[in-house]
Tab-separated table of N, CA and C in Angstrom:
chain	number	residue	atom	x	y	z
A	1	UNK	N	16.255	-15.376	32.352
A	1	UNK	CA	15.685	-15.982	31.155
A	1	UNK	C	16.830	-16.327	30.207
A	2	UNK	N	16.669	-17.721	30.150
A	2	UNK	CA	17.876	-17.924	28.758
A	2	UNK	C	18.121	-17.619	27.129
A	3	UNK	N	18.510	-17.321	26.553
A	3	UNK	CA	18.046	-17.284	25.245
A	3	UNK	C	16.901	-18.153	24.446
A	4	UNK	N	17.055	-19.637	24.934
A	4	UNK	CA	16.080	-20.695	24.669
A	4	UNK	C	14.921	-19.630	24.644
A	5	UNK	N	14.267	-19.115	26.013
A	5	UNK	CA	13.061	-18.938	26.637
A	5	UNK	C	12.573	-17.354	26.183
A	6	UNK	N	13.587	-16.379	25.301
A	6	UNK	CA	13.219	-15.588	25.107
A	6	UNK	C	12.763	-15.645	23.775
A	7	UNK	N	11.530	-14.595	23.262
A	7	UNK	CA	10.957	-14.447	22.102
A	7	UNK	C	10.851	-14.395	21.129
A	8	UNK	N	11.116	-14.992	20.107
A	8	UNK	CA	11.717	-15.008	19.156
A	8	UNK	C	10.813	-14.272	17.912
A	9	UNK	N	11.855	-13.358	17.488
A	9	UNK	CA	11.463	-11.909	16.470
A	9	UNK	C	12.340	-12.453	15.264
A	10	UNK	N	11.669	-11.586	14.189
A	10	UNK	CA	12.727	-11.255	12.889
A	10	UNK	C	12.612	-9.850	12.669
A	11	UNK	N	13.927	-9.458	12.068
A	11	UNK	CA	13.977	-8.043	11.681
A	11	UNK	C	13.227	-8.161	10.423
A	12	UNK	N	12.630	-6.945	10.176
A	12	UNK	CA	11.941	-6.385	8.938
A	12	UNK	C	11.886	-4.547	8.969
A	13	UNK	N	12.494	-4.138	8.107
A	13	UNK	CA	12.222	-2.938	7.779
A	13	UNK	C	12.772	-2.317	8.852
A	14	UNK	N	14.131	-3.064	9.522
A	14	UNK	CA	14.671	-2.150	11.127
A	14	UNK	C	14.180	-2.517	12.468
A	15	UNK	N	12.665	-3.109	12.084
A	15	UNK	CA	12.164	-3.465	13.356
A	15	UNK	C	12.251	-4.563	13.554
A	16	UNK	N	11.693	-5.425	15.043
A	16	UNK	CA	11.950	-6.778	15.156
A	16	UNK	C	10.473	-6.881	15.559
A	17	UNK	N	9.787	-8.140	15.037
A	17	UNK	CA	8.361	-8.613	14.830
A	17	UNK	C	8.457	-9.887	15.278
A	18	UNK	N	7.112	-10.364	16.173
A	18	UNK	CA	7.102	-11.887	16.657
A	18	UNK	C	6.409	-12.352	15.491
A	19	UNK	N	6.094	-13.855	15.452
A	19	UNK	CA	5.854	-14.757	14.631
A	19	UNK	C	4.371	-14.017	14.618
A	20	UNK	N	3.408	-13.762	15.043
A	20	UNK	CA	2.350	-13.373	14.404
A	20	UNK	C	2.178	-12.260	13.789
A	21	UNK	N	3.456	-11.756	13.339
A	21	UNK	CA	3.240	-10.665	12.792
A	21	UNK	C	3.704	-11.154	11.174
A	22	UNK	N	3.679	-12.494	11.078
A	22	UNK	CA	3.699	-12.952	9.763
A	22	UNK	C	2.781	-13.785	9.340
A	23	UNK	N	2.534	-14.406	8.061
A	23	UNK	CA	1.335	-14.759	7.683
A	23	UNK	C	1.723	-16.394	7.584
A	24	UNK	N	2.852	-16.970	7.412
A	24	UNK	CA	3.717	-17.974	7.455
A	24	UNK	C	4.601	-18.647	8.248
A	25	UNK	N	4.397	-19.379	9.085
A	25	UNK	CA	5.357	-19.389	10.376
A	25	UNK	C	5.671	-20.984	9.997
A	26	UNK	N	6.028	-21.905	9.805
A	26	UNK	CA	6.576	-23.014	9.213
A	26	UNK	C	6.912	-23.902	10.668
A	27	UNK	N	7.939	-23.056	11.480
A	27	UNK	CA	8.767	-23.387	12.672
A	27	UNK	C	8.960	-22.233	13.596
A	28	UNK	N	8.302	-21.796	14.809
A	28	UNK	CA	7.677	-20.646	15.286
A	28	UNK	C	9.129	-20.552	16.585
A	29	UNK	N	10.034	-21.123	16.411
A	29	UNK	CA	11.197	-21.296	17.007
A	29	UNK	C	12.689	-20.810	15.875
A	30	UNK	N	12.458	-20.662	14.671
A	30	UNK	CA	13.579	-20.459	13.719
A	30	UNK	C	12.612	-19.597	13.363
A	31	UNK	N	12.844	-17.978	13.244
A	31	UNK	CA	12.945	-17.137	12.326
A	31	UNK	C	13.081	-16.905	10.891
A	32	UNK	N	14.587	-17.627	10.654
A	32	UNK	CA	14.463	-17.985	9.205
A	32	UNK	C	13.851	-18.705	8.079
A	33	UNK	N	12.526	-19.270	9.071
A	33	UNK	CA	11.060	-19.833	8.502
A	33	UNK	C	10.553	-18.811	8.127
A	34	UNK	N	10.196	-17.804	8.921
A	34	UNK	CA	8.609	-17.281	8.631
A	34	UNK	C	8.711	-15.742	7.228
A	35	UNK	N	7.534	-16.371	6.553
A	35	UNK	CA	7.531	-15.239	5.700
A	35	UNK	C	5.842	-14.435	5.505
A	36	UNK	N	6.240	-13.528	4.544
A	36	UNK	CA	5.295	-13.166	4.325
A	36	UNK	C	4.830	-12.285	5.530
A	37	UNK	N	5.500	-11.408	5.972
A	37	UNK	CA	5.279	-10.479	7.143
A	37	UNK	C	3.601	-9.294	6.818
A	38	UNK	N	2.987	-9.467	7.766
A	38	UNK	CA	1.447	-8.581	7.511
A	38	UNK	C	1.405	-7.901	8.530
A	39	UNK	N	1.820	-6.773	9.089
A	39	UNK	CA	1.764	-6.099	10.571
A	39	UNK	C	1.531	-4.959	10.213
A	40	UNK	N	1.375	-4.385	8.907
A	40	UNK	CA	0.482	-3.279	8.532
A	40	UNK	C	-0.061	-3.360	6.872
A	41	UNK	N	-0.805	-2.442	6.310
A	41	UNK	CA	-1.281	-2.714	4.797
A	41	UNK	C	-0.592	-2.807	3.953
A	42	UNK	N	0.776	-2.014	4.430
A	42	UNK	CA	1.528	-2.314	3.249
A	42	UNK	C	2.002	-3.634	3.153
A	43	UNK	N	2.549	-4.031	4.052
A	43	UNK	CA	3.248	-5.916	3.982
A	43	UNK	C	2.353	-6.505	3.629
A	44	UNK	N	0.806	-5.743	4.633
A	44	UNK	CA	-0.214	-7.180	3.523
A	44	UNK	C	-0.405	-7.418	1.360
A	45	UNK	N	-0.454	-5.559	1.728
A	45	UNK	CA	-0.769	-6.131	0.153
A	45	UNK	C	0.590	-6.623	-0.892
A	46	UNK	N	1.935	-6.609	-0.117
A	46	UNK	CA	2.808	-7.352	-0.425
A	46	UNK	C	2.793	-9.171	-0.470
A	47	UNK	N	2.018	-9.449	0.798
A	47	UNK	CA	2.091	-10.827	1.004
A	47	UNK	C	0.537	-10.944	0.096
A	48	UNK	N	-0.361	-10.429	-0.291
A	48	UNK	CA	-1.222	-10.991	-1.193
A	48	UNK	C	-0.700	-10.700	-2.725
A	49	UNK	N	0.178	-9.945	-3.215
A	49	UNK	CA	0.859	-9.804	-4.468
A	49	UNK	C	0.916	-11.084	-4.610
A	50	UNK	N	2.321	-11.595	-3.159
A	50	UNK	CA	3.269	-12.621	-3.163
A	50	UNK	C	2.881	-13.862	-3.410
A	51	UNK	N	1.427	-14.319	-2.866
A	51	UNK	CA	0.539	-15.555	-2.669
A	51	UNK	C	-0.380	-15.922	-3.722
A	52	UNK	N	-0.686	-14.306	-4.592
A	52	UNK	CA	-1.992	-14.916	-5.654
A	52	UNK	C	-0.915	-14.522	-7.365
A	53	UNK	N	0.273	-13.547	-6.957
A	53	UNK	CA	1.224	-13.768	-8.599
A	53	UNK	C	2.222	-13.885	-8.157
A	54	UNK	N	3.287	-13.711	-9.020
A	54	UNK	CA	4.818	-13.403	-9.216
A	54	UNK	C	4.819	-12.137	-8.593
A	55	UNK	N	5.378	-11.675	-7.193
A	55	UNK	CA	6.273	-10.314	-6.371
A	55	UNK	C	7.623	-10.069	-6.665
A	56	UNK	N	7.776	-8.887	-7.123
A	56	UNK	CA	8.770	-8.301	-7.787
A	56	UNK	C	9.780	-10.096	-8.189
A	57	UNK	N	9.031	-10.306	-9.049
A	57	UNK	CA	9.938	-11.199	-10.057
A	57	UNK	C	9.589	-12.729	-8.966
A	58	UNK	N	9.419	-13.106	-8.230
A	58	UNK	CA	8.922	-13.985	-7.523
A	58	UNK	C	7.872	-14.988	-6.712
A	59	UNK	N	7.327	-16.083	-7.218
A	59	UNK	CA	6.301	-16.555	-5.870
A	59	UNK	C	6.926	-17.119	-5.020
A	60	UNK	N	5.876	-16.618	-3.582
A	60	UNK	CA	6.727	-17.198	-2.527
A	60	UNK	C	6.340	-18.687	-2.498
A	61	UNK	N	7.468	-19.190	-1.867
A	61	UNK	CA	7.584	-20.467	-1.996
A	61	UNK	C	6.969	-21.342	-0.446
A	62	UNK	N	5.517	-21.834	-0.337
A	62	UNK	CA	4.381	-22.346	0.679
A	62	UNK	C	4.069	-23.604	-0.025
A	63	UNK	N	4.119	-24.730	0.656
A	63	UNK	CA	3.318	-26.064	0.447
A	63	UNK	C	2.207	-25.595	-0.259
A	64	UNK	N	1.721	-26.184	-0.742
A	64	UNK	CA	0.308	-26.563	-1.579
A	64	UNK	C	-0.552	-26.503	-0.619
A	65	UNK	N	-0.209	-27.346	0.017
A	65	UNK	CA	-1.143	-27.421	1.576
A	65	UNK	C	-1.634	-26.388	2.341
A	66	UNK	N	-0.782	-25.759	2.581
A	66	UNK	CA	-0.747	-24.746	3.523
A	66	UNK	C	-1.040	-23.293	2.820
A	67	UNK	N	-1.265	-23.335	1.373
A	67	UNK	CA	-1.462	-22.132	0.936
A	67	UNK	C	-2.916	-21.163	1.452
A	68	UNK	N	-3.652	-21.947	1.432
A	68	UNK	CA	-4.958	-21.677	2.002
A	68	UNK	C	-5.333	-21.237	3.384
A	69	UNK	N	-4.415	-21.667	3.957
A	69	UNK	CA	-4.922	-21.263	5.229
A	69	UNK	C	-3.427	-19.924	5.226
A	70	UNK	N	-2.453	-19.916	4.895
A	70	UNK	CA	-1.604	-19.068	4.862
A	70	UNK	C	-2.582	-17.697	3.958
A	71	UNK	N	-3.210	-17.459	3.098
A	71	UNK	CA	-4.117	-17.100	2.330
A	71	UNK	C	-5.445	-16.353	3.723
A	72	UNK	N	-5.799	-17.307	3.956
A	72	UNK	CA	-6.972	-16.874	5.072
A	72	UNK	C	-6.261	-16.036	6.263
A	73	UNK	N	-5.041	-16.763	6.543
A	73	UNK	CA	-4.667	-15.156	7.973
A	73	UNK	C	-4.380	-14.158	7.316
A	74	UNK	N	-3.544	-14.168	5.842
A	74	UNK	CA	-3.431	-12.412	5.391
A	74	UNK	C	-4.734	-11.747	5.232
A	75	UNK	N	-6.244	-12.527	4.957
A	75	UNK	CA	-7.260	-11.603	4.791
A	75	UNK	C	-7.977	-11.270	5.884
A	76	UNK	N	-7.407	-12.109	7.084
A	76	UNK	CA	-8.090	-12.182	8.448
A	76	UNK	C	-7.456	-11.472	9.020
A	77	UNK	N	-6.212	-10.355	8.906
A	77	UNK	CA	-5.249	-9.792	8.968
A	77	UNK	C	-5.401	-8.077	8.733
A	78	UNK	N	-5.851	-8.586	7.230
A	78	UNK	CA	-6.308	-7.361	6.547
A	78	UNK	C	-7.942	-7.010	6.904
A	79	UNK	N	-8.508	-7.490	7.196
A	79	UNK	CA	-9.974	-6.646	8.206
A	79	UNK	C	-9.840	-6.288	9.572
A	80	UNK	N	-8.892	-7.447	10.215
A	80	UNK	CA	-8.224	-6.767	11.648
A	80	UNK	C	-7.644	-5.253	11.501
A	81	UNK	N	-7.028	-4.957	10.574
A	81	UNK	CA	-6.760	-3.750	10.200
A	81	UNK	C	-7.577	-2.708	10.202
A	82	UNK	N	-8.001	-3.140	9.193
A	82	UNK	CA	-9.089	-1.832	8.445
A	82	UNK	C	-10.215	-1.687	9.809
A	83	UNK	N	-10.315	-2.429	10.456
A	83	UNK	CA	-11.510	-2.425	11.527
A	83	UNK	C	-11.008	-1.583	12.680
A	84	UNK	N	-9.630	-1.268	13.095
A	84	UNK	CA	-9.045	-0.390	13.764
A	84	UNK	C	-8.813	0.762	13.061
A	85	UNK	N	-8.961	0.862	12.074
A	85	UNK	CA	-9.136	2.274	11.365
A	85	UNK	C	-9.627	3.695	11.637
């Protein structure tokens, strides 16, 4: 397998996470796209801080467009959760 063909992760918190383990994937081939990581409650209620105010001093920065549906996988995210509870 070449590098091309292998999986492409980002580190967060030490670990390495595939693109659905974020709520934002822009370019599902560059890493340095995707934000807004949701792979447990805490990142989510980080990425809903991030999406509905200012996170620690910041909004994240999502098309207009795309806020909504970026919006709908963190809450579709966050009952996937709680439902394995």
């Amino acid at each position: 397998m070449s590098d091309d063909d292998a999986i492409k992760t980002k580190d967060v918190d030490g670990v390495e996470h595939a693109a659905e383990d974020f709520a934002y994937v822009p370019d599902a081939e560059k890493p340095s796209t995707w934000k807004l990581p949701i792979f447990d409650t805490h990142h989510i209620g980080g990425a809903l801080a991030a999406m509905t105010s200012d996170y620690r001093g910041h909004r994240v920065e999502i098309p207009e467009e795309d806020r909504d549906a970026v919006l709908r996988r963190i809450l579709d995210r966050k009952a996937e959760l709680e439902e394995g509870r």
